C-alpha atoms as an extended CHARMM CRD file, in Angstrom:
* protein
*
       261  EXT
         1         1  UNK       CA            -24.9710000000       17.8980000000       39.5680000000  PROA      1               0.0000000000
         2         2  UNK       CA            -23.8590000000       17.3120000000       36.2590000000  PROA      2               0.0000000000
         3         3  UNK       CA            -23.5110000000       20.9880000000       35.4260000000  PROA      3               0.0000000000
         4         4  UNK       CA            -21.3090000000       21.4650000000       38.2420000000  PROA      4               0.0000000000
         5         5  UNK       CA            -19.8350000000       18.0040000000       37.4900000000  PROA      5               0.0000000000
         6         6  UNK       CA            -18.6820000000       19.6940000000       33.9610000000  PROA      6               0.0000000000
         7         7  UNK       CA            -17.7400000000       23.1070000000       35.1870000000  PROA      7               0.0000000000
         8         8  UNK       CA            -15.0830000000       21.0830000000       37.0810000000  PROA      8               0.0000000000
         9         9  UNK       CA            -13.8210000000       19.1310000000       34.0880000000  PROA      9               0.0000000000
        10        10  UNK       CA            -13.8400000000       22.1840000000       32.2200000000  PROA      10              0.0000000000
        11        11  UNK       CA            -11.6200000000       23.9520000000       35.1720000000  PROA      11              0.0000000000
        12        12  UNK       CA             -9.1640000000       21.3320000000       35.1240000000  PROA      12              0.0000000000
        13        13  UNK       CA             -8.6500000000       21.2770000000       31.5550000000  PROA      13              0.0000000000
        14        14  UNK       CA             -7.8330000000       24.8710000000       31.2990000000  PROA      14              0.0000000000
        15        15  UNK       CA             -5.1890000000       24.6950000000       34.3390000000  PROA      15              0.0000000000
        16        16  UNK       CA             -3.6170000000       21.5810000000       32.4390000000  PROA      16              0.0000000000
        17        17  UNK       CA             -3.6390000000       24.1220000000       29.4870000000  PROA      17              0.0000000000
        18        18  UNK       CA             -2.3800000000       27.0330000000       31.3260000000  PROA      18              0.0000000000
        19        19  UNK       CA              1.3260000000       26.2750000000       31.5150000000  PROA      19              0.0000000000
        20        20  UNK       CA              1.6690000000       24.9590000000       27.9040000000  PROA      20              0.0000000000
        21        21  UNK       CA             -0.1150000000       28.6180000000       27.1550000000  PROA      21              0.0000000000
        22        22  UNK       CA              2.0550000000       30.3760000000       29.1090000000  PROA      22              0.0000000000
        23        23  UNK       CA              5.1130000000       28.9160000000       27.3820000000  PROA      23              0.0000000000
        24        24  UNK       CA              3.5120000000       28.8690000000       24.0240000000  PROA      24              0.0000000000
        25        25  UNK       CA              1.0920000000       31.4230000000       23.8680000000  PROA      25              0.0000000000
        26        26  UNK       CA             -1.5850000000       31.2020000000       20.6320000000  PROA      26              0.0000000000
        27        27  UNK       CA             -0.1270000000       33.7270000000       17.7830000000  PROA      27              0.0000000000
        28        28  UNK       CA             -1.6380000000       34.7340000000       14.5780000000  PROA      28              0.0000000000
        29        29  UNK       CA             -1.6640000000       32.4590000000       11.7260000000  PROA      29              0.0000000000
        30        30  UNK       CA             -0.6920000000       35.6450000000        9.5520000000  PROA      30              0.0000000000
        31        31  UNK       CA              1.7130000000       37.8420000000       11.1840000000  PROA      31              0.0000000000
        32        32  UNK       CA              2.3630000000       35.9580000000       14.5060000000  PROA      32              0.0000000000
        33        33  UNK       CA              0.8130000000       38.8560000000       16.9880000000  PROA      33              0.0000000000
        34        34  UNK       CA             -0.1930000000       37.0230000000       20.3670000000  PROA      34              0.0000000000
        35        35  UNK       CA             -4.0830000000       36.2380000000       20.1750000000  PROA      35              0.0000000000
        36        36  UNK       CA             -6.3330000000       34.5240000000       22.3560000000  PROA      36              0.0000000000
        37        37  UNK       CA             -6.4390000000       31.3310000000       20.6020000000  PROA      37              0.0000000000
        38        38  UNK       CA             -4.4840000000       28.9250000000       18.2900000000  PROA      38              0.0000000000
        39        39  UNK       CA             -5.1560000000       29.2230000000       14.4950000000  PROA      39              0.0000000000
        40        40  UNK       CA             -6.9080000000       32.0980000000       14.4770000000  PROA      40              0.0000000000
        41        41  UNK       CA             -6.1290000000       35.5280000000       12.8240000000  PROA      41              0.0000000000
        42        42  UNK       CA             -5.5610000000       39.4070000000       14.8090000000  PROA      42              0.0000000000
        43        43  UNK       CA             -7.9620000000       42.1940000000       13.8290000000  PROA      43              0.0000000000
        44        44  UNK       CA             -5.3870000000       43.4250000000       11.6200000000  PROA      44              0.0000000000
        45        45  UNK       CA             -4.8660000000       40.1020000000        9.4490000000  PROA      45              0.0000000000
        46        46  UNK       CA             -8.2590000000       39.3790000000        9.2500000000  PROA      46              0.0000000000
        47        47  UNK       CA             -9.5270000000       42.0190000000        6.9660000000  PROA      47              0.0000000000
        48        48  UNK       CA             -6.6420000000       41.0090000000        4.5430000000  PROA      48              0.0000000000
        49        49  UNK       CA             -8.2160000000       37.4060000000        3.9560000000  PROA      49              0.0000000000
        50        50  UNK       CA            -10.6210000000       37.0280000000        1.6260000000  PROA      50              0.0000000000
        51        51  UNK       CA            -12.5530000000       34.0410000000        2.0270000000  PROA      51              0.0000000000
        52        52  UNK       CA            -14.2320000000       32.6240000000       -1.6770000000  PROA      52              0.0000000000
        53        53  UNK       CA            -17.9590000000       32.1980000000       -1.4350000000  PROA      53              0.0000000000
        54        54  UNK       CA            -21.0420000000       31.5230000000       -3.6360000000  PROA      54              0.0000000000
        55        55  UNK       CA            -22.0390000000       32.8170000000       -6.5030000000  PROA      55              0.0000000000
        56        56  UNK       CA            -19.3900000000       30.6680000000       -8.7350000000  PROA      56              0.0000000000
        57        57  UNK       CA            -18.6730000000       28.4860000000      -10.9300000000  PROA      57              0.0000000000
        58        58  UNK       CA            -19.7620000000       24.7840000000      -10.8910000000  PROA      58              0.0000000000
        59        59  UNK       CA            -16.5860000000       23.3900000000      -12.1570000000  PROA      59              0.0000000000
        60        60  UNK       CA            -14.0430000000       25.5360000000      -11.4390000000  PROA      60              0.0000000000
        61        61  UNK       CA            -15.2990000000       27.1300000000       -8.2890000000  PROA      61              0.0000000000
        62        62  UNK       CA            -14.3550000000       30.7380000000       -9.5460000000  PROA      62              0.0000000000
        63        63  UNK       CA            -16.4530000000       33.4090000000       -8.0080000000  PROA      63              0.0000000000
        64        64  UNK       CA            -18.9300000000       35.3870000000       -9.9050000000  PROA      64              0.0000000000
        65        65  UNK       CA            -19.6110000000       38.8600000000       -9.0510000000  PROA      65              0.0000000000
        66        66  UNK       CA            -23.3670000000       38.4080000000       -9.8420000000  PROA      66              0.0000000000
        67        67  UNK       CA            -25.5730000000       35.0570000000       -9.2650000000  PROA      67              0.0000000000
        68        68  UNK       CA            -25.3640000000       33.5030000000      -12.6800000000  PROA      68              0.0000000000
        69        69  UNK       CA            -28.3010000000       31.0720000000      -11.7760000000  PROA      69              0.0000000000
        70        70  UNK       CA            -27.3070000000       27.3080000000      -10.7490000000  PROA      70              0.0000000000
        71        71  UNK       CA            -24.8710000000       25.6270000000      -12.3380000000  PROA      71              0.0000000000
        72        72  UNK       CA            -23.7080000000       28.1310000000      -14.6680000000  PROA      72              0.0000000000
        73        73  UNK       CA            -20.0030000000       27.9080000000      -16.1100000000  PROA      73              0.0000000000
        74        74  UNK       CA            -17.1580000000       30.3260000000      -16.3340000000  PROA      74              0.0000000000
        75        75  UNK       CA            -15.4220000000       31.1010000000      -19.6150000000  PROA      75              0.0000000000
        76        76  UNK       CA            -12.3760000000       28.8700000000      -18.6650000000  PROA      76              0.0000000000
        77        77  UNK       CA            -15.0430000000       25.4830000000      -17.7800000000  PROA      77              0.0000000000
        78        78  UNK       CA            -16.6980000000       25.6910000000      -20.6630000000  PROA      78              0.0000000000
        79        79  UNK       CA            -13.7570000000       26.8520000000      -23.2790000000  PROA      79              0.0000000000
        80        80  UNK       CA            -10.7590000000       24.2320000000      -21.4960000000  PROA      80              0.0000000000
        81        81  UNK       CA            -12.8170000000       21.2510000000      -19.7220000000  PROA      81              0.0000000000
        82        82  UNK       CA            -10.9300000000       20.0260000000      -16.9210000000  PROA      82              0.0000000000
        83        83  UNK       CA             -9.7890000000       16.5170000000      -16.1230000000  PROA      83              0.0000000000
        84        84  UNK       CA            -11.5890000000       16.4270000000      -12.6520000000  PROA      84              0.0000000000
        85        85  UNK       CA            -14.9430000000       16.9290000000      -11.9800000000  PROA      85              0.0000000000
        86        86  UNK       CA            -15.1530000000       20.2660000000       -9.8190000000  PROA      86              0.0000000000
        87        87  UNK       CA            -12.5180000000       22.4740000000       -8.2500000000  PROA      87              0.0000000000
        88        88  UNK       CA            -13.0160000000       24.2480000000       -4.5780000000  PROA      88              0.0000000000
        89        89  UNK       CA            -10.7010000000       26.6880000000       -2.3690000000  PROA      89              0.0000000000
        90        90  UNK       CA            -10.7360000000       28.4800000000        0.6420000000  PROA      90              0.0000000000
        91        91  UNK       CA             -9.7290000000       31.9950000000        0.1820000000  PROA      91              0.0000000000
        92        92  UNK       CA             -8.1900000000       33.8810000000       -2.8440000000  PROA      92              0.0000000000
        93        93  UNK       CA             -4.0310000000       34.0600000000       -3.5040000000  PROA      93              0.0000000000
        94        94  UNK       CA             -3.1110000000       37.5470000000       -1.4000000000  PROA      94              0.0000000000
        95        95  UNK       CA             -2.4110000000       38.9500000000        1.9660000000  PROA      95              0.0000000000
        96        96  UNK       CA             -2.1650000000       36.8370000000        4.5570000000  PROA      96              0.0000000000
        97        97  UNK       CA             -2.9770000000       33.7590000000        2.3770000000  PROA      97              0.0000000000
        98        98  UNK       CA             -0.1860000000       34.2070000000        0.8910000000  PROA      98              0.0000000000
        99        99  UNK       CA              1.9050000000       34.1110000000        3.8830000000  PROA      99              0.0000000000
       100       100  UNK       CA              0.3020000000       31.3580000000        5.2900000000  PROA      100             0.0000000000
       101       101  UNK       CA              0.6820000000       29.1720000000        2.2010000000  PROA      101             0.0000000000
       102       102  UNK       CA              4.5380000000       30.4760000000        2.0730000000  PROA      102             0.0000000000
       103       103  UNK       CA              5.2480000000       29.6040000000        5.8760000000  PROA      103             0.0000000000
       104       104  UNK       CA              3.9400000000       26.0490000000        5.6600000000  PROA      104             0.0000000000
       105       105  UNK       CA              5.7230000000       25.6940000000        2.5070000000  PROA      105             0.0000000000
       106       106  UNK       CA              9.0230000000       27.1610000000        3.0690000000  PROA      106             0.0000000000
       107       107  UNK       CA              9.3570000000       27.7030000000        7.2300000000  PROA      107             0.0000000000
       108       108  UNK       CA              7.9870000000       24.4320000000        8.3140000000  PROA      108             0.0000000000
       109       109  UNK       CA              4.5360000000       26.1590000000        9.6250000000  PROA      109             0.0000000000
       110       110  UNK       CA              3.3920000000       22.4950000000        9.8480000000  PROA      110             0.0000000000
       111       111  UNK       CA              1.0960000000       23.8550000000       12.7410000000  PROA      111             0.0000000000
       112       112  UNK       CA             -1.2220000000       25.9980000000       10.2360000000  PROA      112             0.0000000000
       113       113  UNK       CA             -2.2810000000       23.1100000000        8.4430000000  PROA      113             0.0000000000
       114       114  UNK       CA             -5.2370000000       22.0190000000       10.7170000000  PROA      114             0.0000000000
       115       115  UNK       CA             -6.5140000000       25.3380000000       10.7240000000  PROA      115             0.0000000000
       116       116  UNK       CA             -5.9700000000       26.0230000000        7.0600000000  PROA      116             0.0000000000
       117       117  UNK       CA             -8.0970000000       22.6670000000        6.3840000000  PROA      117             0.0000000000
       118       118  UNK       CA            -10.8340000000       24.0120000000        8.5380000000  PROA      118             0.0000000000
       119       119  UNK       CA            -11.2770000000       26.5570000000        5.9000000000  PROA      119             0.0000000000
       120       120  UNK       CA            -11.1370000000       23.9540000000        3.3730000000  PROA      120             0.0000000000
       121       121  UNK       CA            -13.5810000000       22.0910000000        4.7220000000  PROA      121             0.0000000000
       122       122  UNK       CA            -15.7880000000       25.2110000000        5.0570000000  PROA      122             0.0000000000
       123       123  UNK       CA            -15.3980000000       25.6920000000        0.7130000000  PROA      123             0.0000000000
       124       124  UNK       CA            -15.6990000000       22.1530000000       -0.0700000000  PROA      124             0.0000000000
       125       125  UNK       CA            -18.2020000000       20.5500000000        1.8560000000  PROA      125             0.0000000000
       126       126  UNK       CA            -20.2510000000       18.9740000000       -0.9690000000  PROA      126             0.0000000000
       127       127  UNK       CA            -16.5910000000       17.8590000000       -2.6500000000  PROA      127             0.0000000000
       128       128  UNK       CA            -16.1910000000       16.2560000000        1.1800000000  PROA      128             0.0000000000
       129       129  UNK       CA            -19.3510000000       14.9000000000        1.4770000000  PROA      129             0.0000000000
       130       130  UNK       CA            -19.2860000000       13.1730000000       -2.1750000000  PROA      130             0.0000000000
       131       131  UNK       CA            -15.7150000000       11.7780000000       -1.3730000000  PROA      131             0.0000000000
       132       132  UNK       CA            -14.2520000000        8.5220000000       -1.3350000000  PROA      132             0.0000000000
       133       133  UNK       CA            -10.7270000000        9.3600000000       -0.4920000000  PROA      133             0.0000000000
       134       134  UNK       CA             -8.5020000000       12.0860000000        0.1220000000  PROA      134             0.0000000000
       135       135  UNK       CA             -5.2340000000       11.5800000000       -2.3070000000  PROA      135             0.0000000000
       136       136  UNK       CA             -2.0820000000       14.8030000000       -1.7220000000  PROA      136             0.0000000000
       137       137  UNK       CA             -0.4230000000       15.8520000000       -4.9120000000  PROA      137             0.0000000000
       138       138  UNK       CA              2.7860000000       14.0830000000       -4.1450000000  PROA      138             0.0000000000
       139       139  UNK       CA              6.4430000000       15.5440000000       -4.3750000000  PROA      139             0.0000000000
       140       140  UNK       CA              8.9230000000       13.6970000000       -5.9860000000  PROA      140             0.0000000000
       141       141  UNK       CA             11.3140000000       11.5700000000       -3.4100000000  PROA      141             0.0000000000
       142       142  UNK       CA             14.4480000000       13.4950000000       -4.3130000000  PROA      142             0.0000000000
       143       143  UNK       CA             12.3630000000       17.0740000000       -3.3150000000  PROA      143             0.0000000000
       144       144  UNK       CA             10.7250000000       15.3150000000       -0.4590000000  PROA      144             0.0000000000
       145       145  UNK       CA             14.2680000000       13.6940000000        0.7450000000  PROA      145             0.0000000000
       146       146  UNK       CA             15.5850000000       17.5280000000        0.3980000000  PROA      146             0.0000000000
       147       147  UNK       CA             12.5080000000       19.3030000000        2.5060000000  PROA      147             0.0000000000
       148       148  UNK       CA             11.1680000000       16.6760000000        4.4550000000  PROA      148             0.0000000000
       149       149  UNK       CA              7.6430000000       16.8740000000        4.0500000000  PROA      149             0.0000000000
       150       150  UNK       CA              4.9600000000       17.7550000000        1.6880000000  PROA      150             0.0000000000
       151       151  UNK       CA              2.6590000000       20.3720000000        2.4090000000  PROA      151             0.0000000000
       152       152  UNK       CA              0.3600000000       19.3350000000        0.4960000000  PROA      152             0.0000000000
       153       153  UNK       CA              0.3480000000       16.0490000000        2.5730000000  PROA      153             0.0000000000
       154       154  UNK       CA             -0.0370000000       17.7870000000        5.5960000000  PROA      154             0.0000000000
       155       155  UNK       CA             -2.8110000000       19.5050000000        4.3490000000  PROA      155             0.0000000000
       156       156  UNK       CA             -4.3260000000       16.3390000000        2.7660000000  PROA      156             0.0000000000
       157       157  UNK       CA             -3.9520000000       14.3740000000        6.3130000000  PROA      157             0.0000000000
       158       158  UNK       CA             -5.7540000000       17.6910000000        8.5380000000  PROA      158             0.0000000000
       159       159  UNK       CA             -8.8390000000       17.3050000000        5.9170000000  PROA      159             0.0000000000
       160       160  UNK       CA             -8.7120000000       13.5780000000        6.2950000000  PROA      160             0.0000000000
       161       161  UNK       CA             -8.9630000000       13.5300000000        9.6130000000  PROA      161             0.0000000000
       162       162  UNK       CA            -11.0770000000       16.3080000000       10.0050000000  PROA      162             0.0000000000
       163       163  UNK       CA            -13.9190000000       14.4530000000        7.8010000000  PROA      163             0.0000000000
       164       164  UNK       CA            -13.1610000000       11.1700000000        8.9570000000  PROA      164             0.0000000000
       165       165  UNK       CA            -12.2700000000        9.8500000000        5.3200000000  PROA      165             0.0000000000
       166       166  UNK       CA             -9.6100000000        7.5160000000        4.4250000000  PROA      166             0.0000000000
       167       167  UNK       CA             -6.4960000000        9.0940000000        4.0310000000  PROA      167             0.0000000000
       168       168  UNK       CA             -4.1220000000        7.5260000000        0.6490000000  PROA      168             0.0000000000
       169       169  UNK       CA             -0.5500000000        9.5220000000        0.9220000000  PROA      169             0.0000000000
       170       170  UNK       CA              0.9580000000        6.6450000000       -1.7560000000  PROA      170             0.0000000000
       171       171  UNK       CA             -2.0810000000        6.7180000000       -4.3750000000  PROA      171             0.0000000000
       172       172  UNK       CA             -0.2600000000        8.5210000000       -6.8440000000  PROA      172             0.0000000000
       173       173  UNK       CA              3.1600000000        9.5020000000       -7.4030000000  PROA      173             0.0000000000
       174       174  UNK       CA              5.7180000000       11.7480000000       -9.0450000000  PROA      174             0.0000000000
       175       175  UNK       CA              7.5970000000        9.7320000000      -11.4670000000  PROA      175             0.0000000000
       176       176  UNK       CA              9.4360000000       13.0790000000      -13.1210000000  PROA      176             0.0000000000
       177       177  UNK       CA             11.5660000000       15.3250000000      -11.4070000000  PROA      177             0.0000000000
       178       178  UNK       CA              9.7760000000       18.4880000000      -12.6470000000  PROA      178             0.0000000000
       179       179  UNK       CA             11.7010000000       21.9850000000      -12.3730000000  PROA      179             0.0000000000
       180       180  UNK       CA              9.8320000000       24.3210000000       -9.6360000000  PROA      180             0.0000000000
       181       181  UNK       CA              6.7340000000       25.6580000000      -11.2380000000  PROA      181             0.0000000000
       182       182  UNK       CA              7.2580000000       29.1260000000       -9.9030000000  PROA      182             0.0000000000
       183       183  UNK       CA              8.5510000000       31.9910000000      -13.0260000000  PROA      183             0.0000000000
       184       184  UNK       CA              7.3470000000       29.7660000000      -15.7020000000  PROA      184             0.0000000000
       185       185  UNK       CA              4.3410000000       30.7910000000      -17.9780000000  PROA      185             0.0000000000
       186       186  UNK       CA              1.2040000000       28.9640000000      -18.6200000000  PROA      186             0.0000000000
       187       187  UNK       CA              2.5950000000       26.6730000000      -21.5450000000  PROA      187             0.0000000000
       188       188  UNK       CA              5.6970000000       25.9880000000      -19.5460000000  PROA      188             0.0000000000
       189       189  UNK       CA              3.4270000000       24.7350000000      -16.2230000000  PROA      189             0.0000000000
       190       190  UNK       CA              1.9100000000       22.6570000000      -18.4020000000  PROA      190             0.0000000000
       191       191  UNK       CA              5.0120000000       20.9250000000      -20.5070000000  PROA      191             0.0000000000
       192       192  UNK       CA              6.8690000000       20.5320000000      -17.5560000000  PROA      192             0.0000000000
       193       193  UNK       CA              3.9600000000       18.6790000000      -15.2880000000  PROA      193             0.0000000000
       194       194  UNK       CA              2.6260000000       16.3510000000      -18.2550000000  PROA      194             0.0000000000
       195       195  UNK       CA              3.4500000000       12.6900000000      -17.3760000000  PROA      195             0.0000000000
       196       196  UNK       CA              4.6340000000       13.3570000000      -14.5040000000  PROA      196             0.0000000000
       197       197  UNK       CA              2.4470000000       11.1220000000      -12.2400000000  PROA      197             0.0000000000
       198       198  UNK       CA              1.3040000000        7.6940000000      -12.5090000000  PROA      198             0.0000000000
       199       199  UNK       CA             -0.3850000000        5.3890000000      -10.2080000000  PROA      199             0.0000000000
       200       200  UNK       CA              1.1690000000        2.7500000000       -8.9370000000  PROA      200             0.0000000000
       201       201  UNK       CA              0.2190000000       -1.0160000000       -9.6740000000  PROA      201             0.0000000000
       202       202  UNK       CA             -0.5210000000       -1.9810000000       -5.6830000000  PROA      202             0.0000000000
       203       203  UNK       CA             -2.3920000000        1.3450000000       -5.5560000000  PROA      203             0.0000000000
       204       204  UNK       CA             -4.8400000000        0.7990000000       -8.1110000000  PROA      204             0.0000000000
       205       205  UNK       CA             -7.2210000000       -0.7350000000       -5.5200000000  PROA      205             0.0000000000
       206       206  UNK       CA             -7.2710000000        1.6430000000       -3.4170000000  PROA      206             0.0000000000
       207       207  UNK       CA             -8.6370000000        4.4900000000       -5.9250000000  PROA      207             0.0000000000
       208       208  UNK       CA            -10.4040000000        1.9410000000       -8.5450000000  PROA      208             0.0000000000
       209       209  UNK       CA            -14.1110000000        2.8990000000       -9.0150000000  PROA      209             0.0000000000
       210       210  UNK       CA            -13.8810000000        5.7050000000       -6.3800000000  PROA      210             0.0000000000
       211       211  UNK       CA            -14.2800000000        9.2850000000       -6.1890000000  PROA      211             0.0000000000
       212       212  UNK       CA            -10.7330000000       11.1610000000       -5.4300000000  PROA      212             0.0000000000
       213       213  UNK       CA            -10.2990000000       14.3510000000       -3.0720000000  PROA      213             0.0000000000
       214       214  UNK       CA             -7.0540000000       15.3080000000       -4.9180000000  PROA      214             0.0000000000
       215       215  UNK       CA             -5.7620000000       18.0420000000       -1.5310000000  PROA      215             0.0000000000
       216       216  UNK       CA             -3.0840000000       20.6020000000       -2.7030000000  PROA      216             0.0000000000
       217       217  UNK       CA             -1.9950000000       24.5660000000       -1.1830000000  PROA      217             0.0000000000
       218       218  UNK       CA             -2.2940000000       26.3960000000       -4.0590000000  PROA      218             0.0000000000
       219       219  UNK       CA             -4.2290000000       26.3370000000       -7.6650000000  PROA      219             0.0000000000
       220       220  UNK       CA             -2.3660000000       28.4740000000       -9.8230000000  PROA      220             0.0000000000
       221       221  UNK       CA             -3.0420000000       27.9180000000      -13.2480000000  PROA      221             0.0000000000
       222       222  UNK       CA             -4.4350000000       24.0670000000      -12.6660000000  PROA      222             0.0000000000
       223       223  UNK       CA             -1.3510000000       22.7400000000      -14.5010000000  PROA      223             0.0000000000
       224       224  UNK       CA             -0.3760000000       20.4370000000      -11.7340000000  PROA      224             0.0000000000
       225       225  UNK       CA             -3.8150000000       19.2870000000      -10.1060000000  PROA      225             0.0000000000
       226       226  UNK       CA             -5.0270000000       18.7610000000      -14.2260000000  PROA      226             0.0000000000
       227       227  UNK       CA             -2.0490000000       16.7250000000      -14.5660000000  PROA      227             0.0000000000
       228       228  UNK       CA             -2.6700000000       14.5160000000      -11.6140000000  PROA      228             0.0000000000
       229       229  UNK       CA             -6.3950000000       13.7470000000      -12.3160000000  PROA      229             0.0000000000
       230       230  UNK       CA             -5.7190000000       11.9790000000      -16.0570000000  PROA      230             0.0000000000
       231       231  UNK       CA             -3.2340000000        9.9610000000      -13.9890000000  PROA      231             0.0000000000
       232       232  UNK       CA             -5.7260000000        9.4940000000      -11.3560000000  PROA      232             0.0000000000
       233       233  UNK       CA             -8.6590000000        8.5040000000      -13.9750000000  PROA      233             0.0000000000
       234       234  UNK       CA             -6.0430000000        6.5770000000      -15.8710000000  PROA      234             0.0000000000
       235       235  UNK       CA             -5.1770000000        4.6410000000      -12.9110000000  PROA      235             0.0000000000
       236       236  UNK       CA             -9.1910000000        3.5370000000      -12.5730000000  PROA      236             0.0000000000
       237       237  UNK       CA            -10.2940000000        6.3210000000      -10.6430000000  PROA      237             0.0000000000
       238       238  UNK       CA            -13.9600000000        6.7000000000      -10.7750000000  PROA      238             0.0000000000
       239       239  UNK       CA            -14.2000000000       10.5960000000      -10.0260000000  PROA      239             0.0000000000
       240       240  UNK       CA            -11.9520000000       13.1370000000       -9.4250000000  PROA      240             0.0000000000
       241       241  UNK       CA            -12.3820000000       16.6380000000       -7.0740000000  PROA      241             0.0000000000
       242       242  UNK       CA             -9.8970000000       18.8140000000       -6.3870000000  PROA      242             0.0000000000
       243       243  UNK       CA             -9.3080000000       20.8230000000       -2.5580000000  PROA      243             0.0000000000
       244       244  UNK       CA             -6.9200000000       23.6460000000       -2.3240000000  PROA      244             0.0000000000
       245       245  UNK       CA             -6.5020000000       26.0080000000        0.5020000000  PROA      245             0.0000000000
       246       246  UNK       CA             -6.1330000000       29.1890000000       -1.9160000000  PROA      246             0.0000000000
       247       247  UNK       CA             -6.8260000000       30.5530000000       -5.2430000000  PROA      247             0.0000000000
       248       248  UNK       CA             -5.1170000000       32.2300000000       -8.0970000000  PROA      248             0.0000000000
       249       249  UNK       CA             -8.0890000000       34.3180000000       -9.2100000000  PROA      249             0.0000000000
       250       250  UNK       CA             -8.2980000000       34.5660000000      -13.0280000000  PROA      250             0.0000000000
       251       251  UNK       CA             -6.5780000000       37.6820000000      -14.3600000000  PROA      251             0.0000000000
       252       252  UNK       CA             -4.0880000000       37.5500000000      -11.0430000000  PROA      252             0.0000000000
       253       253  UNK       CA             -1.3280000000       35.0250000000      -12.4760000000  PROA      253             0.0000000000
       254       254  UNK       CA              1.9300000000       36.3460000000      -12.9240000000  PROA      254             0.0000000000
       255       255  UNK       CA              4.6270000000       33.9840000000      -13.6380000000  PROA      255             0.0000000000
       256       256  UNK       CA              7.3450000000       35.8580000000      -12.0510000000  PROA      256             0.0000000000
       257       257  UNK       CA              4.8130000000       35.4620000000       -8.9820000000  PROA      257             0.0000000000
       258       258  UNK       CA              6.1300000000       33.3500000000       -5.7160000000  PROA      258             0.0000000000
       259       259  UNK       CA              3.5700000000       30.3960000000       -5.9650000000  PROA      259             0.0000000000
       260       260  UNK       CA              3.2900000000       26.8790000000       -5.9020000000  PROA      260             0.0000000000
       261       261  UNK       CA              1.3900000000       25.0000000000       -8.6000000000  PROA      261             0.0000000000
């Protein structure tokens, strides 16, 4: 009885479904080919993502073509120590990563976010499952007055809800109206991000003594997310991890290069 009792629940819901399908039928997160379900990829796209999995780094989460035993660091961890504890993402910078990362950014693909922090949560479930809160890299107001939303908050707000942690949009902020990141070099990321965030005084309590899930869509060269973690830790933040939905492999950055950290 309460097989059939489900089979009939199930029914219903896809009829209720069926129209809303029919109007807006499921496409690709990559190149927007009908497919049978929402935030999934075609056969064609698929192939093009590459998803970033063990053997890697401990820190910076930078895969290793051989097992270098447990908690081995890269070159980069060990020679430039990071402000945050340990850096995850999903897939690497290319292909349809790329695209997905430039239509939430730049066409209002708000809808990819859920399903990009699926993948996220896939990379960084010990990050997750040692976190506190989940913090965005903020925009400045004048950027976020101009496009309306932050991607990063969107992507923050999917993981947050996804994990069921405590979601702080306000926990830092962007006190310097930095010039876009993209065609400047490594030096120039760096100089034109420093200082740029600061916590503010009624937010203190809400990150004091905890460990931060700093969310953003791209790590680049780690100029931004770096940047945000000292004012994170100098705003009395016990820990901080960083999320990102894709990565900049080493040896790949090119600052003429259209990303977004």
């Amino acid at each position: 009885m309460e097989i059939k009792s489900l089979a009939q629940t199930m029914l219903k819901l896809a009829m209720l479904d069926w129209p809303a399908r029919m109007l807006f039928p499921p496409v690709c997160a990559g190149c927007r080919r009908h497919v049978s379900q929402p935030g999934v990829l075609c056969g064609a796209c698929w192939p093009k993502l590459r998803l970033l999995e063990r053997p890697w780094c401990a820190v910076m989460g930078t895969p290793f073509t051989h097992d270098m035993g447990e908690g081995f660091l890269s070159a980069e961890a060990i020679a430039d120590p990071p402000p945050f504890e340990r850096a995850r993402a999903a897939v690497a910078y290319s292909g349809v990563a790329r695209q997905m990362v430039q239509g939430l950014k730049y066409q209002d693909r708000t809808d990819l976010a859920p399903w990009m922090a699926r993948w996220m949560l896939r990379a960084g479930a010990e990050l997750v499952a040692d976190a506190d809160v989940v913090v965005p890299v903020p925009l400045h107001w004048r950027r976020f007055f101009r496009r309306q939303f932050n991607q990063s908050a969107e992507l923050a707000r999917a993981v947050a809800q996804l994990s069921g942690l405590p979601f702080s949009p306000s926990a830092v902020r962007r006190v310097k109206l930095t010039r876009q990141q993209v065609g400047l070099e490594r030096q120039e990321r760096e100089d034109n991000v420093r200082a740029a965030f600061r916590v503010p005084a009624e937010a203190e309590i809400e990150i004091t003594g905890r460990r931060v899930l700093l969310v953003d869509d791209v790590y680049t060269t780690g100029a931004t997310v770096r940047s945000v973690a000292k004012a994170l830790k100098k705003g009395g933040a016990g820990a901080v991890d960083v999320l990102t939905f894709a990565r900049v492999l080493p040896g790949d950055f090119r600052a003429d290069e259209s990303a977004t950290i």
